[in-house]
mmCIF file of C-alpha atoms and ligand atoms in Angstrom:
data_model
loop_
_atom_site.group_PDB
_atom_site.id
_atom_site.type_symbol
_atom_site.label_atom_id
_atom_site.label_comp_id
_atom_site.label_asym_id
_atom_site.label_seq_id
_atom_site.Cartn_x
_atom_site.Cartn_y
_atom_site.Cartn_z
ATOM 1 C CA UNK K 1 45.577 119.957 -11.067
ATOM 2 C CA UNK K 2 47.659 122.213 -12.307
ATOM 3 C CA UNK K 3 46.521 124.488 -15.071
ATOM 4 C CA UNK K 4 48.082 123.305 -17.679
ATOM 5 C CA UNK K 5 46.821 120.418 -17.651
ATOM 6 C CA UNK K 6 43.375 121.865 -16.599
ATOM 7 C CA UNK K 7 43.116 123.955 -20.065
ATOM 8 C CA UNK K 8 44.525 120.277 -21.702
ATOM 9 C CA UNK K 9 41.691 119.050 -20.247
ATOM 10 C CA UNK K 10 39.556 121.884 -21.613
ATOM 11 C CA UNK K 11 40.983 122.184 -24.872
ATOM 12 C CA UNK K 12 40.702 117.547 -25.541
ATOM 13 C CA UNK K 13 36.298 118.742 -24.688
ATOM 14 C CA UNK K 14 36.060 120.829 -26.608
ATOM 15 C CA UNK K 15 37.579 120.814 -29.747
ATOM 16 C CA UNK K 16 39.446 116.974 -29.432
ATOM 17 C CA UNK K 17 42.817 117.869 -29.971
ATOM 18 C CA UNK K 18 45.436 117.794 -28.226
ATOM 19 C CA UNK K 19 49.197 118.599 -30.018
ATOM 20 C CA UNK K 20 51.834 115.838 -29.081
ATOM 21 C CA UNK K 21 53.252 117.349 -25.915
ATOM 22 C CA UNK K 22 50.954 118.158 -23.896
ATOM 23 C CA UNK K 23 49.083 114.534 -25.177
ATOM 24 C CA UNK K 24 52.812 113.405 -23.159
ATOM 25 C CA UNK K 25 52.214 115.506 -20.228
ATOM 26 C CA UNK K 26 47.836 114.222 -20.063
ATOM 27 C CA UNK K 27 49.779 110.917 -20.049
ATOM 28 C CA UNK K 28 52.096 111.583 -17.211
ATOM 29 C CA UNK K 29 49.745 113.089 -15.135
ATOM 30 C CA UNK K 30 47.937 109.653 -15.029
ATOM 31 C CA UNK K 31 46.342 109.658 -10.981
ATOM 32 C CA UNK K 32 43.036 108.395 -9.864
ATOM 33 C CA UNK K 33 41.649 111.228 -9.991
ATOM 34 C CA UNK K 34 42.304 112.847 -13.574
ATOM 35 C CA UNK K 35 41.401 109.402 -14.455
ATOM 36 C CA UNK K 36 37.923 109.346 -12.579
ATOM 37 C CA UNK K 37 37.814 113.717 -13.964
ATOM 38 C CA UNK K 38 38.022 112.196 -17.316
ATOM 39 C CA UNK K 39 36.055 108.967 -17.105
ATOM 40 C CA UNK K 40 33.287 110.610 -16.144
ATOM 41 C CA UNK K 41 33.442 113.499 -18.627
ATOM 42 C CA UNK K 42 34.215 110.660 -21.542
ATOM 43 C CA UNK K 43 30.929 109.499 -20.492
ATOM 44 C CA UNK K 44 28.613 112.682 -20.569
ATOM 45 C CA UNK K 45 30.531 112.096 -24.319
ATOM 46 C CA UNK K 46 28.479 109.454 -24.953
ATOM 47 C CA UNK K 47 25.491 109.151 -23.551
ATOM 48 C CA UNK K 48 24.784 112.765 -25.288
ATOM 49 C CA UNK K 49 25.274 110.627 -28.630
ATOM 50 C CA UNK K 50 24.332 106.903 -28.331
ATOM 51 C CA UNK K 51 22.391 107.216 -24.965
ATOM 52 C CA UNK K 52 22.162 104.362 -22.809
ATOM 53 C CA UNK K 53 22.626 101.726 -26.064
ATOM 54 C CA UNK K 54 25.200 99.417 -25.980
ATOM 55 C CA UNK K 55 26.178 97.061 -29.288
ATOM 56 C CA UNK K 56 26.681 93.888 -29.648
ATOM 57 C CA UNK K 57 28.436 92.264 -32.752
ATOM 58 C CA UNK K 58 28.884 88.318 -32.496
ATOM 59 C CA UNK K 59 32.512 87.234 -32.590
ATOM 60 C CA UNK K 60 33.796 84.337 -34.732
ATOM 61 C CA UNK K 61 37.401 83.096 -33.872
ATOM 62 C CA UNK K 62 37.318 80.513 -36.845
ATOM 63 C CA UNK K 63 40.617 80.039 -37.698
ATOM 64 C CA UNK K 64 44.045 79.594 -35.287
ATOM 65 C CA UNK K 65 46.250 78.961 -38.310
ATOM 66 C CA UNK K 66 48.369 81.919 -38.838
ATOM 67 C CA UNK K 67 51.705 82.641 -40.961
ATOM 68 C CA UNK K 68 52.387 85.240 -39.190
ATOM 69 C CA UNK K 69 55.167 85.838 -36.037
ATOM 70 C CA UNK K 70 54.018 88.362 -33.847
ATOM 71 C CA UNK K 71 56.451 88.237 -30.952
ATOM 72 C CA UNK K 72 53.814 89.201 -28.199
ATOM 73 C CA UNK K 73 50.948 87.142 -29.926
ATOM 74 C CA UNK K 74 49.553 83.251 -29.099
ATOM 75 C CA UNK K 75 48.374 81.936 -32.218
ATOM 76 C CA UNK K 76 51.414 83.122 -33.826
ATOM 77 C CA UNK K 77 52.989 80.685 -36.656
ATOM 78 C CA UNK K 78 56.523 80.374 -34.282
ATOM 79 C CA UNK K 79 54.359 79.102 -31.138
ATOM 80 C CA UNK K 80 54.846 75.061 -31.703
ATOM 81 C CA UNK K 81 52.729 74.167 -28.779
ATOM 82 C CA UNK K 82 49.364 75.794 -30.267
ATOM 83 C CA UNK K 83 46.456 74.044 -31.070
ATOM 84 C CA UNK K 84 45.416 74.723 -34.611
ATOM 85 C CA UNK K 85 41.870 74.689 -35.778
ATOM 86 C CA UNK K 86 39.904 76.217 -38.470
ATOM 87 C CA UNK K 87 36.387 75.910 -39.062
ATOM 88 C CA UNK K 88 34.341 74.766 -42.336
ATOM 89 C CA UNK K 89 32.430 76.776 -44.183
ATOM 90 C CA UNK K 90 29.607 75.397 -42.836
ATOM 91 C CA UNK K 91 30.671 75.268 -39.535
ATOM 92 C CA UNK K 92 31.111 79.145 -39.756
ATOM 93 C CA UNK K 93 27.126 79.396 -41.411
ATOM 94 C CA UNK K 94 25.695 77.350 -38.333
ATOM 95 C CA UNK K 95 28.037 79.898 -36.368
ATOM 96 C CA UNK K 96 26.175 82.655 -37.886
ATOM 97 C CA UNK K 97 22.340 81.004 -38.089
ATOM 98 C CA UNK K 98 22.813 80.554 -34.404
ATOM 99 C CA UNK K 99 24.287 83.851 -33.528
ATOM 100 C CA UNK K 100 21.045 84.655 -35.504
ATOM 101 C CA UNK K 101 18.874 82.894 -33.859
ATOM 102 C CA UNK K 102 20.057 84.688 -30.707
ATOM 103 C CA UNK K 103 19.191 88.385 -31.741
ATOM 104 C CA UNK K 104 22.851 89.250 -33.082
ATOM 105 C CA UNK K 105 22.874 91.564 -36.427
ATOM 106 C CA UNK K 106 27.151 91.948 -36.926
ATOM 107 C CA UNK K 107 28.449 88.783 -36.927
ATOM 108 C CA UNK K 108 32.517 89.824 -36.783
ATOM 109 C CA UNK K 109 35.045 87.191 -38.152
ATOM 110 C CA UNK K 110 37.555 87.044 -36.913
ATOM 111 C CA UNK K 111 41.268 84.853 -37.778
ATOM 112 C CA UNK K 112 44.951 84.605 -38.028
ATOM 113 C CA UNK K 113 46.860 85.176 -40.660
ATOM 114 C CA UNK K 114 45.836 81.903 -42.495
ATOM 115 C CA UNK K 115 46.614 81.266 -46.469
ATOM 116 C CA UNK K 116 43.714 78.650 -46.985
ATOM 117 C CA UNK K 117 41.039 81.000 -46.447
ATOM 118 C CA UNK K 118 42.165 82.643 -49.950
ATOM 119 C CA UNK K 119 40.283 85.590 -51.691
ATOM 120 C CA UNK K 120 37.939 82.412 -53.600
ATOM 121 C CA UNK K 121 37.040 80.554 -50.440
ATOM 122 C CA UNK K 122 36.924 84.080 -48.039
ATOM 123 C CA UNK K 123 34.463 86.076 -50.131
ATOM 124 C CA UNK K 124 32.259 82.690 -51.220
ATOM 125 C CA UNK K 125 32.314 82.425 -47.504
ATOM 126 C CA UNK K 126 30.804 86.433 -47.469
ATOM 127 C CA UNK K 127 28.648 85.928 -50.084
ATOM 128 C CA UNK K 128 26.712 83.418 -48.543
ATOM 129 C CA UNK K 129 26.362 84.606 -45.507
ATOM 130 C CA UNK K 130 25.316 88.178 -47.492
ATOM 131 C CA UNK K 131 22.736 85.973 -49.115
ATOM 132 C CA UNK K 132 21.690 83.952 -45.803
ATOM 133 C CA UNK K 133 21.361 87.216 -43.617
ATOM 134 C CA UNK K 134 20.373 90.158 -45.889
ATOM 135 C CA UNK K 135 20.137 92.610 -42.942
ATOM 136 C CA UNK K 136 23.344 91.789 -41.049
ATOM 137 C CA UNK K 137 26.273 93.705 -41.558
ATOM 138 C CA UNK K 138 29.578 91.399 -41.983
ATOM 139 C CA UNK K 139 32.648 92.698 -39.907
ATOM 140 C CA UNK K 140 36.087 90.531 -41.697
ATOM 141 C CA UNK K 141 39.210 90.838 -39.102
ATOM 142 C CA UNK K 142 41.984 88.797 -41.243
ATOM 143 C CA UNK K 143 44.507 91.101 -40.956
ATOM 144 C CA UNK K 144 46.600 92.205 -43.677
ATOM 145 C CA UNK K 145 45.309 91.062 -47.419
ATOM 146 C CA UNK K 146 46.191 92.961 -51.082
ATOM 147 C CA UNK K 147 44.333 95.894 -52.186
ATOM 148 C CA UNK K 148 42.490 93.958 -54.399
ATOM 149 C CA UNK K 149 41.634 90.683 -51.749
ATOM 150 C CA UNK K 150 40.105 93.841 -49.509
ATOM 151 C CA UNK K 151 38.143 94.641 -53.156
ATOM 152 C CA UNK K 152 36.810 91.169 -53.624
ATOM 153 C CA UNK K 153 35.844 90.956 -50.189
ATOM 154 C CA UNK K 154 33.879 94.172 -50.132
ATOM 155 C CA UNK K 155 31.983 93.603 -53.177
ATOM 156 C CA UNK K 156 31.215 90.298 -51.952
ATOM 157 C CA UNK K 157 28.777 92.021 -48.815
ATOM 158 C CA UNK K 158 31.497 92.578 -46.335
ATOM 159 C CA UNK K 159 31.039 96.420 -44.634
ATOM 160 C CA UNK K 160 32.984 96.381 -42.175
ATOM 161 C CA UNK K 161 37.228 95.664 -41.448
ATOM 162 C CA UNK K 162 38.855 95.864 -38.095
ATOM 163 C CA UNK K 163 42.945 95.683 -38.671
ATOM 164 C CA UNK K 164 45.346 97.150 -35.284
ATOM 165 C CA UNK K 165 47.988 99.292 -36.137
ATOM 166 C CA UNK K 166 49.555 98.148 -33.170
ATOM 167 C CA UNK K 167 51.300 101.117 -32.238
ATOM 168 C CA UNK K 168 51.692 104.187 -34.631
ATOM 169 C CA UNK K 169 55.524 104.379 -33.984
ATOM 170 C CA UNK K 170 58.206 102.763 -36.970
ATOM 171 C CA UNK K 171 60.534 101.752 -34.488
ATOM 172 C CA UNK K 172 58.066 100.350 -31.695
ATOM 173 C CA UNK K 173 56.500 98.283 -34.090
ATOM 174 C CA UNK K 174 59.741 97.047 -35.643
ATOM 175 C CA UNK K 175 60.067 95.667 -31.415
ATOM 176 C CA UNK K 176 56.612 94.507 -31.991
ATOM 177 C CA UNK K 177 57.229 92.637 -34.795
ATOM 178 C CA UNK K 178 59.384 90.385 -36.741
ATOM 179 C CA UNK K 179 61.828 91.773 -39.688
ATOM 180 C CA UNK K 180 59.536 89.953 -42.347
ATOM 181 C CA UNK K 181 56.762 92.457 -41.471
ATOM 182 C CA UNK K 182 57.116 96.212 -42.311
ATOM 183 C CA UNK K 183 54.949 99.283 -40.445
ATOM 184 C CA UNK K 184 54.506 101.216 -44.161
ATOM 185 C CA UNK K 185 52.809 97.807 -45.047
ATOM 186 C CA UNK K 186 49.867 98.139 -42.855
ATOM 187 C CA UNK K 187 49.454 101.515 -42.184
ATOM 188 C CA UNK K 188 48.664 101.195 -46.499
ATOM 189 C CA UNK K 189 46.119 98.065 -46.220
ATOM 190 C CA UNK K 190 44.019 100.576 -43.728
ATOM 191 C CA UNK K 191 44.621 103.120 -46.034
ATOM 192 C CA UNK K 192 43.583 100.963 -48.665
ATOM 193 C CA UNK K 193 40.453 99.794 -46.466
ATOM 194 C CA UNK K 194 39.051 102.985 -46.048
ATOM 195 C CA UNK K 195 39.117 104.275 -49.686
ATOM 196 C CA UNK K 196 37.267 101.217 -50.650
ATOM 197 C CA UNK K 197 34.650 102.735 -48.307
ATOM 198 C CA UNK K 198 34.932 100.000 -45.273
ATOM 199 C CA UNK K 199 33.670 100.760 -41.919
ATOM 200 C CA UNK K 200 37.316 100.642 -40.839
ATOM 201 C CA UNK K 201 38.686 100.302 -36.970
ATOM 202 C CA UNK K 202 41.678 100.183 -35.677
ATOM 203 C CA UNK K 203 44.017 100.136 -32.505
ATOM 204 C CA UNK K 204 46.271 99.501 -29.855
ATOM 205 C CA UNK K 205 47.503 97.006 -27.200
ATOM 206 C CA UNK K 206 47.697 99.035 -24.011
ATOM 207 C CA UNK K 207 51.321 98.678 -21.781
ATOM 208 C CA UNK K 208 52.202 96.428 -25.015
ATOM 209 C CA UNK K 209 56.483 96.027 -24.154
ATOM 210 C CA UNK K 210 58.428 99.373 -24.596
ATOM 211 C CA UNK K 211 55.516 101.707 -24.993
ATOM 212 C CA UNK K 212 56.131 105.195 -23.603
ATOM 213 C CA UNK K 213 53.929 107.849 -23.100
ATOM 214 C CA UNK K 214 55.259 109.828 -26.455
ATOM 215 C CA UNK K 215 54.478 106.316 -28.601
ATOM 216 C CA UNK K 216 50.929 106.396 -26.728
ATOM 217 C CA UNK K 217 50.913 110.360 -27.790
ATOM 218 C CA UNK K 218 51.675 109.204 -31.577
ATOM 219 C CA UNK K 219 48.334 106.106 -31.654
ATOM 220 C CA UNK K 220 46.041 109.108 -30.130
ATOM 221 C CA UNK K 221 47.251 112.046 -33.208
ATOM 222 C CA UNK K 222 47.321 109.257 -35.553
ATOM 223 C CA UNK K 223 43.893 107.890 -34.373
ATOM 224 C CA UNK K 224 43.194 111.989 -34.614
ATOM 225 C CA UNK K 225 43.952 112.089 -38.168
ATOM 226 C CA UNK K 226 42.639 108.845 -39.718
ATOM 227 C CA UNK K 227 39.437 109.167 -38.110
ATOM 228 C CA UNK K 228 38.066 105.095 -38.220
ATOM 229 C CA UNK K 229 34.729 104.739 -37.091
ATOM 230 C CA UNK K 230 35.915 101.629 -34.232
ATOM 231 C CA UNK K 231 39.052 101.585 -32.465
ATOM 232 C CA UNK K 232 39.741 99.255 -30.035
ATOM 233 C CA UNK K 233 42.367 99.307 -27.734
ATOM 234 C CA UNK K 234 42.674 95.945 -25.335
ATOM 235 C CA UNK K 235 45.724 95.551 -22.046
ATOM 236 C CA UNK K 236 48.491 94.018 -23.441
ATOM 237 C CA UNK K 237 48.964 90.667 -21.478
ATOM 238 C CA UNK K 238 51.616 88.337 -22.235
ATOM 239 C CA UNK K 239 51.809 84.617 -23.251
ATOM 240 C CA UNK K 240 53.315 82.165 -21.917
ATOM 241 C CA UNK K 241 54.521 80.867 -25.292
ATOM 242 C CA UNK K 242 56.215 83.864 -26.813
ATOM 243 C CA UNK K 243 58.706 86.263 -27.083
ATOM 244 C CA UNK K 244 57.197 88.168 -24.122
ATOM 245 C CA UNK K 245 56.109 85.927 -21.659
ATOM 246 C CA UNK K 246 58.426 88.077 -19.296
ATOM 247 C CA UNK K 247 57.027 90.937 -20.336
ATOM 248 C CA UNK K 248 54.913 93.442 -17.704
ATOM 249 C CA UNK K 249 51.117 93.246 -18.825
ATOM 250 C CA UNK K 250 48.936 96.403 -19.335
ATOM 251 C CA UNK K 251 46.505 97.614 -16.561
ATOM 252 C CA UNK K 252 42.941 97.894 -16.574
ATOM 253 C CA UNK K 253 43.247 101.452 -15.389
ATOM 254 C CA UNK K 254 45.467 102.577 -18.835
ATOM 255 C CA UNK K 255 43.130 100.534 -20.475
ATOM 256 C CA UNK K 256 39.775 103.068 -19.261
ATOM 257 C CA UNK K 257 41.956 106.250 -18.697
ATOM 258 C CA UNK K 258 42.723 105.172 -22.497
ATOM 259 C CA UNK K 259 39.282 104.827 -23.708
ATOM 260 C CA UNK K 260 37.759 107.795 -21.921
ATOM 261 C CA UNK K 261 40.622 110.098 -23.962
ATOM 262 C CA UNK K 262 39.668 108.405 -27.514
ATOM 263 C CA UNK K 263 35.867 108.382 -26.143
ATOM 264 C CA UNK K 264 37.117 112.795 -25.812
ATOM 265 C CA UNK K 265 38.758 112.645 -28.896
ATOM 266 C CA UNK K 266 36.038 110.925 -31.199
ATOM 267 C CA UNK K 267 32.724 111.384 -29.684
ATOM 268 C CA UNK K 268 31.043 108.995 -32.606
ATOM 269 C CA UNK K 269 33.374 106.571 -32.038
ATOM 270 C CA UNK K 270 33.206 102.663 -31.756
ATOM 271 C CA UNK K 271 34.439 101.719 -28.844
ATOM 272 C CA UNK K 272 35.153 97.415 -28.042
ATOM 273 C CA UNK K 273 35.473 96.365 -24.169
ATOM 274 C CA UNK K 274 37.295 94.322 -25.504
ATOM 275 C CA UNK K 275 37.640 90.409 -24.201
ATOM 276 C CA UNK K 276 41.732 90.824 -23.112
ATOM 277 C CA UNK K 277 39.947 94.452 -21.021
ATOM 278 C CA UNK K 278 37.502 91.642 -19.596
ATOM 279 C CA UNK K 279 40.447 88.817 -18.936
ATOM 280 C CA UNK K 280 42.144 91.199 -16.377
ATOM 281 C CA UNK K 281 39.611 92.022 -14.127
ATOM 282 C CA UNK K 282 36.499 90.584 -13.680
ATOM 283 C CA UNK K 283 34.196 93.574 -14.560
ATOM 284 C CA UNK K 284 36.715 95.391 -16.884
ATOM 285 C CA UNK K 285 34.082 95.209 -19.496
ATOM 286 C CA UNK K 286 31.435 97.156 -17.817
ATOM 287 C CA UNK K 287 33.437 100.154 -17.410
ATOM 288 C CA UNK K 288 35.062 102.921 -19.533
ATOM 289 C CA UNK K 289 33.372 104.869 -22.113
ATOM 290 C CA UNK K 290 32.698 101.721 -24.189
ATOM 291 C CA UNK K 291 29.513 100.622 -26.240
ATOM 292 C CA UNK K 292 30.913 97.747 -27.618
ATOM 293 C CA UNK K 293 30.426 94.562 -26.302
ATOM 294 C CA UNK K 294 31.836 91.083 -29.044
ATOM 295 C CA UNK K 295 30.421 87.984 -27.445
ATOM 296 C CA UNK K 296 31.789 85.127 -28.611
ATOM 297 C CA UNK K 297 30.005 83.480 -31.121
ATOM 298 C CA UNK K 298 33.026 80.653 -31.639
ATOM 299 C CA UNK K 299 32.098 76.955 -31.237
ATOM 300 C CA UNK K 300 33.041 76.095 -27.661
ATOM 301 C CA UNK K 301 35.143 73.445 -28.555
ATOM 302 C CA UNK K 302 37.511 75.525 -29.871
ATOM 303 C CA UNK K 303 37.815 78.860 -28.041
ATOM 304 C CA UNK K 304 40.466 77.520 -25.385
ATOM 305 C CA UNK K 305 42.477 76.927 -28.650
ATOM 306 C CA UNK K 306 42.346 81.064 -30.179
ATOM 307 C CA UNK K 307 44.594 81.278 -27.149
ATOM 308 C CA UNK K 308 46.284 85.697 -27.827
ATOM 309 C CA UNK K 309 47.374 85.386 -24.931
ATOM 310 C CA UNK K 310 47.072 83.949 -21.114
ATOM 311 C CA UNK K 311 43.650 82.744 -19.363
ATOM 312 C CA UNK K 312 40.742 83.840 -21.887
ATOM 313 C CA UNK K 313 37.904 84.516 -20.104
ATOM 314 C CA UNK K 314 34.370 82.973 -21.445
ATOM 315 C CA UNK K 315 35.518 80.182 -23.084
ATOM 316 C CA UNK K 316 33.645 77.143 -21.851
ATOM 317 C CA UNK K 317 30.224 79.213 -22.089
ATOM 318 C CA UNK K 318 27.592 78.562 -24.761
ATOM 319 C CA UNK K 319 26.804 81.382 -27.559
ATOM 320 C CA UNK K 320 23.149 81.814 -25.588
ATOM 321 C CA UNK K 321 25.291 81.936 -21.876
ATOM 322 C CA UNK K 322 27.723 84.584 -22.809
ATOM 323 C CA UNK K 323 25.151 86.573 -24.302
ATOM 324 C CA UNK K 324 22.879 86.320 -21.537
ATOM 325 C CA UNK K 325 25.422 86.474 -18.806
ATOM 326 C CA UNK K 326 27.128 89.943 -20.618
ATOM 327 C CA UNK K 327 23.020 91.430 -20.944
ATOM 328 C CA UNK K 328 22.666 90.179 -17.943
ATOM 329 C CA UNK K 329 26.086 92.599 -16.949
ATOM 330 C CA UNK K 330 25.444 95.906 -19.485
ATOM 331 C CA UNK K 331 21.922 95.722 -17.400
ATOM 332 C CA UNK K 332 23.295 95.910 -13.529
ATOM 333 C CA UNK K 333 24.988 99.067 -15.182
ATOM 334 C CA UNK K 334 21.600 100.379 -16.599
ATOM 335 C CA UNK K 335 22.693 99.628 -20.158
ATOM 336 C CA UNK K 336 21.144 97.943 -22.966
ATOM 337 C CA UNK K 337 21.521 95.989 -25.147
ATOM 338 C CA UNK K 338 20.460 96.968 -28.503
ATOM 339 C CA UNK K 339 20.517 93.600 -31.094
ATOM 340 C CA UNK K 340 19.913 96.574 -34.018
ATOM 341 C CA UNK K 341 23.205 96.683 -37.176
ATOM 342 C CA UNK K 342 24.707 99.776 -35.454
ATOM 343 C CA UNK K 343 25.991 101.364 -37.960
ATOM 344 C CA UNK K 344 28.862 103.793 -37.164
ATOM 345 C CA UNK K 345 26.284 107.426 -36.932
ATOM 346 C CA UNK K 346 28.888 108.763 -39.747
ATOM 347 C CA UNK K 347 28.065 105.757 -42.085
ATOM 348 C CA UNK K 348 24.424 104.973 -41.719
ATOM 349 C CA UNK K 349 22.567 101.231 -43.235
ATOM 350 C CA UNK K 350 24.257 98.951 -45.290
ATOM 351 C CA UNK K 351 25.925 99.254 -48.792
ATOM 352 C CA UNK K 352 24.214 97.109 -50.944
HETATM 353 N N1 LIG H 401 45.038 88.426 -37.339
HETATM 354 C C1 LIG H 401 43.823 89.277 -37.420
HETATM 355 C C2 LIG H 401 44.734 90.622 -37.128
HETATM 356 O O1 LIG H 401 46.543 90.780 -37.561
HETATM 357 O O2 LIG H 401 44.509 92.109 -37.094
HETATM 358 C C3 LIG H 401 44.005 89.161 -36.189
HETATM 359 C C4 LIG H 401 43.690 88.404 -34.970
HETATM 360 S S1 LIG H 401 44.330 88.738 -34.287
HETATM 361 C C5 LIG H 401 45.255 88.077 -32.854
HETATM 362 C C6 LIG H 401 43.920 89.923 -33.558
HETATM 363 C C7 LIG H 401 44.606 91.319 -32.142
HETATM 364 O O3 LIG H 401 44.859 90.366 -31.010
HETATM 365 C C8 LIG H 401 45.213 92.089 -32.749
HETATM 366 O O4 LIG H 401 45.407 92.625 -33.611
HETATM 367 C C9 LIG H 401 46.266 91.999 -31.643
HETATM 368 O O5 LIG H 401 46.563 93.672 -30.823
HETATM 369 C C10 LIG H 401 45.819 91.236 -30.557
HETATM 370 N N2 LIG H 401 46.440 90.546 -29.396
HETATM 371 C C11 LIG H 401 47.583 90.104 -30.301
HETATM 372 N N3 LIG H 401 48.650 89.346 -29.036
HETATM 373 C C12 LIG H 401 47.642 89.881 -27.492
HETATM 374 C C13 LIG H 401 48.637 90.107 -26.508
HETATM 375 N N4 LIG H 401 49.408 89.043 -25.915
HETATM 376 N N5 LIG H 401 47.510 89.978 -25.289
HETATM 377 C C14 LIG H 401 46.533 91.712 -25.567
HETATM 378 N N6 LIG H 401 46.864 91.378 -26.911
HETATM 379 C C15 LIG H 401 46.775 90.636 -28.174
HETATM 380 FE FE1 LIG H 402 49.300 86.324 -36.311
HETATM 381 FE FE2 LIG H 402 50.678 88.640 -35.734
HETATM 382 S S1 LIG H 402 50.794 86.577 -35.187
HETATM 383 S S2 LIG H 402 48.683 88.337 -37.299
#
């Protein structure tokens, strides 16, 4: 390893920050040895902050209707092959009840940008989950909404929001999205969410089409500056019915490399090991500096339909099976699944 690179790694560990140029050089130096060195530092950092605890969140993919047309996404509006579904309020509540019985204390409601779920319907749903399970954290991932909408959902009991920024490079954003979508609005949404008081998660796909080390350095600098409580990253995986059907998938190695860098930059951050990571490598979710897993609580009948990319894993298992399987996999590498709410260390407790 050359001295400049060694100095950068040392700086990243001590100061949690590098310049754009240093990040680019680090990303370009990506090698098996460098990945192993950073992963071992990342594991040390994670263990110092979280021990062997892994947090679980119950994921409910409650609608795959979407008004947007992101070029990479299998549930984009323009995909007429997608079989659409939308869970009823009762079905969503029953997923939460079932999840509660299984020990989940965080529910993540994720969906496409479905106009059916107006503020009135969504706040009613969030308030009812909050009423039934006041000891649980409600996380939303509903895409871009107005500040008023985010505020109303927060007031109804939602405390966390996941909205990947997708890329911090405006030109790259426009290569991944149709002209009708705006980079500025995405960034405004993230800032509104934070301002309101949500624990916020941003993130991006690793190996998305046209991504360069310079763009990834933009992502890392944005994340360093934004200081989210959670960062969701996973490999890009092509979907046959999208504009990017023929684009190359992101790799496990690059994703793990970035997870290590993120852990070193933000030692306290909640880092989910995503399903996309598990999809490209059978043991993908056991690795990296991650400390959160999100088993699927959606009814088995609809899981295949929430198809963002091809060959998604865990679409056929019952929730109980899913959590048993995950716990087994985690215990096998000496991690312990923790059932508590798992708030970000700088955000203890509930807001209401
Ligand atoms: N509609 C919400 C939103 O926009 O945040 C939540 C659902 S959206 C489908 C969730 C995330 O899936 C996106 O932020 C994107 O990063 C990821 N995703 C979509 N298509 C993907 C693909 N082909 N490969 C990997 N991840 C993908
Ligand atoms: Fe639905 Fe991008 S296609 S949010």
